[in-house]
C-alpha atoms as one frame of an Amber mdcrd trajectory, in Angstrom:
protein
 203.374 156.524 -28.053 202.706 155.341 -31.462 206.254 156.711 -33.011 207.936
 154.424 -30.016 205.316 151.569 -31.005 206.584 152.100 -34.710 210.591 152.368
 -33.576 209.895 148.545 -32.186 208.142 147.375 -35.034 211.137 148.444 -37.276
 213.109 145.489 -36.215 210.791 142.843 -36.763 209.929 144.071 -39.799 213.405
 144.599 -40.739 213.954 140.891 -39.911 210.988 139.724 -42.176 212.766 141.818
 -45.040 216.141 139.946 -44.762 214.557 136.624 -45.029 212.702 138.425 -48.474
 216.630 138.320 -49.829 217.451 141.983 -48.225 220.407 142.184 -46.954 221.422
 145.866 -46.297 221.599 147.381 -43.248 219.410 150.150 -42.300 221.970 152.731
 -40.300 218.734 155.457 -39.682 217.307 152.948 -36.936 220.141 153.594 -34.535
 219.274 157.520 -35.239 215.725 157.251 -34.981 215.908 155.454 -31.534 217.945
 158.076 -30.491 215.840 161.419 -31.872 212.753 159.275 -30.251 214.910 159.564
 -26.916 215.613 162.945 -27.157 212.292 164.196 -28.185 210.641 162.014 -25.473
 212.620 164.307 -23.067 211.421 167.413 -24.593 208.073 166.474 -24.530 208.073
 165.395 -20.794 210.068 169.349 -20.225 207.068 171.058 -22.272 204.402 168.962
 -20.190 206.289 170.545 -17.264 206.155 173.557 -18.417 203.083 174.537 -20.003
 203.984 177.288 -21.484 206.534 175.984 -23.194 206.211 175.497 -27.151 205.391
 171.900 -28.439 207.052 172.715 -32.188 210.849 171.819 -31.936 210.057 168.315
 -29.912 207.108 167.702 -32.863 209.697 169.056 -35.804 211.977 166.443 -34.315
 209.697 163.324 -33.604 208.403 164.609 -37.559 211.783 163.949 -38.961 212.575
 161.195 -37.191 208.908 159.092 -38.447 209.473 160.346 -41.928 212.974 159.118
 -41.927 211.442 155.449 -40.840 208.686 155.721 -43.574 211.635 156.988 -46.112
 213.681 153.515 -44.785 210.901 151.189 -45.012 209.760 152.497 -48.270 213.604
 151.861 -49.818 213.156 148.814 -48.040 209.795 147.589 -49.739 210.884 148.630
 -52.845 213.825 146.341 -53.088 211.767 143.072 -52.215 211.355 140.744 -55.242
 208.377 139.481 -56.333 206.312 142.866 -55.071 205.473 144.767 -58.363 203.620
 148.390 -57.794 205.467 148.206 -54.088 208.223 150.297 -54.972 206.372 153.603
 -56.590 203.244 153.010 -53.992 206.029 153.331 -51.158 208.137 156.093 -52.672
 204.867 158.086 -53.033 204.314 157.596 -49.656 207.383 158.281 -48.525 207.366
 161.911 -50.490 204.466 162.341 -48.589 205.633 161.716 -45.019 208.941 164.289
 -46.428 206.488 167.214 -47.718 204.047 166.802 -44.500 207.783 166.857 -42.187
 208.728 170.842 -43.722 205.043 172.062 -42.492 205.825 170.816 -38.260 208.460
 173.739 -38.127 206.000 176.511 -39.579 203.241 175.698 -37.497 201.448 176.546
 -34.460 201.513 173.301 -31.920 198.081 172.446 -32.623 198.591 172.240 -36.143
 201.841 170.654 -35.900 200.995 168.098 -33.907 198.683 167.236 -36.022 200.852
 166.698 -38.893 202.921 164.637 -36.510 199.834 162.165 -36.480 199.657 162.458
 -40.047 203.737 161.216 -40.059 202.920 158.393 -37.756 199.654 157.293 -39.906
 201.674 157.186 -42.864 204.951 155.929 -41.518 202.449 152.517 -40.335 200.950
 152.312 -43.509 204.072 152.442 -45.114 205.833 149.350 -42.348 202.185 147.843
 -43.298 203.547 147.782 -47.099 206.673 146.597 -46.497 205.440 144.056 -44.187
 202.841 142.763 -47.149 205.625 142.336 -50.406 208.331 140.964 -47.272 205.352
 137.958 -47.009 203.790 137.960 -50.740 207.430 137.258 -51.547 207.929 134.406
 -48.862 205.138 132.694 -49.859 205.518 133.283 -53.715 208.676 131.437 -52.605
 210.975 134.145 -53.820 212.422 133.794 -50.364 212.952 131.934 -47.224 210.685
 131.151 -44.758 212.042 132.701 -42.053 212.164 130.868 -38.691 212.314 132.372
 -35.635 210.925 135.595 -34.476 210.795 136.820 -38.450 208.806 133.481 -39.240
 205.976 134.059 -35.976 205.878 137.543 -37.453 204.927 135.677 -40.694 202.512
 133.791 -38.658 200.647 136.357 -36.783 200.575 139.082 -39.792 198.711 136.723
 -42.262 196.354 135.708 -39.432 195.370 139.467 -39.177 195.961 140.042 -42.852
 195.199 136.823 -45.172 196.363 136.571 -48.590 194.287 138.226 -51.425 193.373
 136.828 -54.060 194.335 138.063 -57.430 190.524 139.420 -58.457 190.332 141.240
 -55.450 191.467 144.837 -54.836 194.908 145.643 -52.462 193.283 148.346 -50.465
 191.937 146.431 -47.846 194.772 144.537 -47.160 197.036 147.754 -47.189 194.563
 149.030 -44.373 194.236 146.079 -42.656 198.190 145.556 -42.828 198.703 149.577
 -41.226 196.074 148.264 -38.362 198.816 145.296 -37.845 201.809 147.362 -37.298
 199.045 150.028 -35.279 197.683 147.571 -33.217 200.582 144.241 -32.936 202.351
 143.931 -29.461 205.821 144.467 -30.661 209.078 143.514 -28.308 210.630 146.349
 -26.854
């Protein structure tokens, strides 16, 4: 439920991006709505059939997050105006690929906890993007969106207000992962 909750927020947050002067397509959405299809269907066969193994439907819905946290981190790393963004994201992103090779390995307890570890990672990594998308809106190194990217805007630094420059990014990192966990995002 969370991957699908993160497969809507990839719009919006896409949308925030391209008013923070991005203007290249991501081409991996259209495939990640589509493995999240497919693996919803193999997960709804193995809670059929209980017996049935939980690894290939978790190695796919694993490949399919990291690919997201692998977008959004390219993404994040392009804004202007978001020093540190880029290597924090790629790191990230390395992450999310290493943690993706262990699902196939594993037994399906294991694995689908890994799979939680993908989704964690991929929101933290949407929460990033979603932070240097606004710090660079409001450092004015882009437009203020209007629209549905500008009520993003609205809502994300009501949950997550600007830091100031004493104070550490951690707990707006966290609190920006809780956004993209916890937002109501249009299907």
């Amino acid at each position: 439920l969370r991957a699908q909750r993160l497969a809507r927020a990839v719009n919006a947050v896409r949308a925030l991006s391209a008013s923070a002067a991005l203007d290249q397509a991501d081409a991996q959405l259209a495939d990640f709505s589509a493995v999240l299809a497919s693996v919803a269907m193999a997960v709804d066969a193995a809670l059929q059939d209980s017996s049935a193994p939980m690894g290939p439907a978790l190695e796919q819905l694993g490949a399919a997050v990291a690919a997201l946290g692998q977008a959004s981190a390219g993404r994040a790393g392009r804004i202007s105006g978001a020093p540190g963004a880029g290597p924090a994201a790629r790191a990230l992103a390395s992450h999310s690929h290493v943690i993706s090779q262990f699902i196939a390995a594993e037994a399906d307890s294991y694995a689908a906890l890994r799979a939680r570890q993908l989704v964690e990672t991929a929101e933290q990594l949407l929460g990033l993007e979603l932070l240097t998308a606004a710090q660079a809106v409001e450092a004015g190194a882009a437009v203020l969106p209007l629209g549905a990217p500008g009520a993003l805007l609205a809502a994300f630094r009501t949950a997550v207000p600007v830091n100031g420059a004493d104070q550490a990014p951690y707990p707006a990192l966290r609190q920006a992962a809780a956004f993209v966990r916890s937002h109501v995002w249009a299907a």
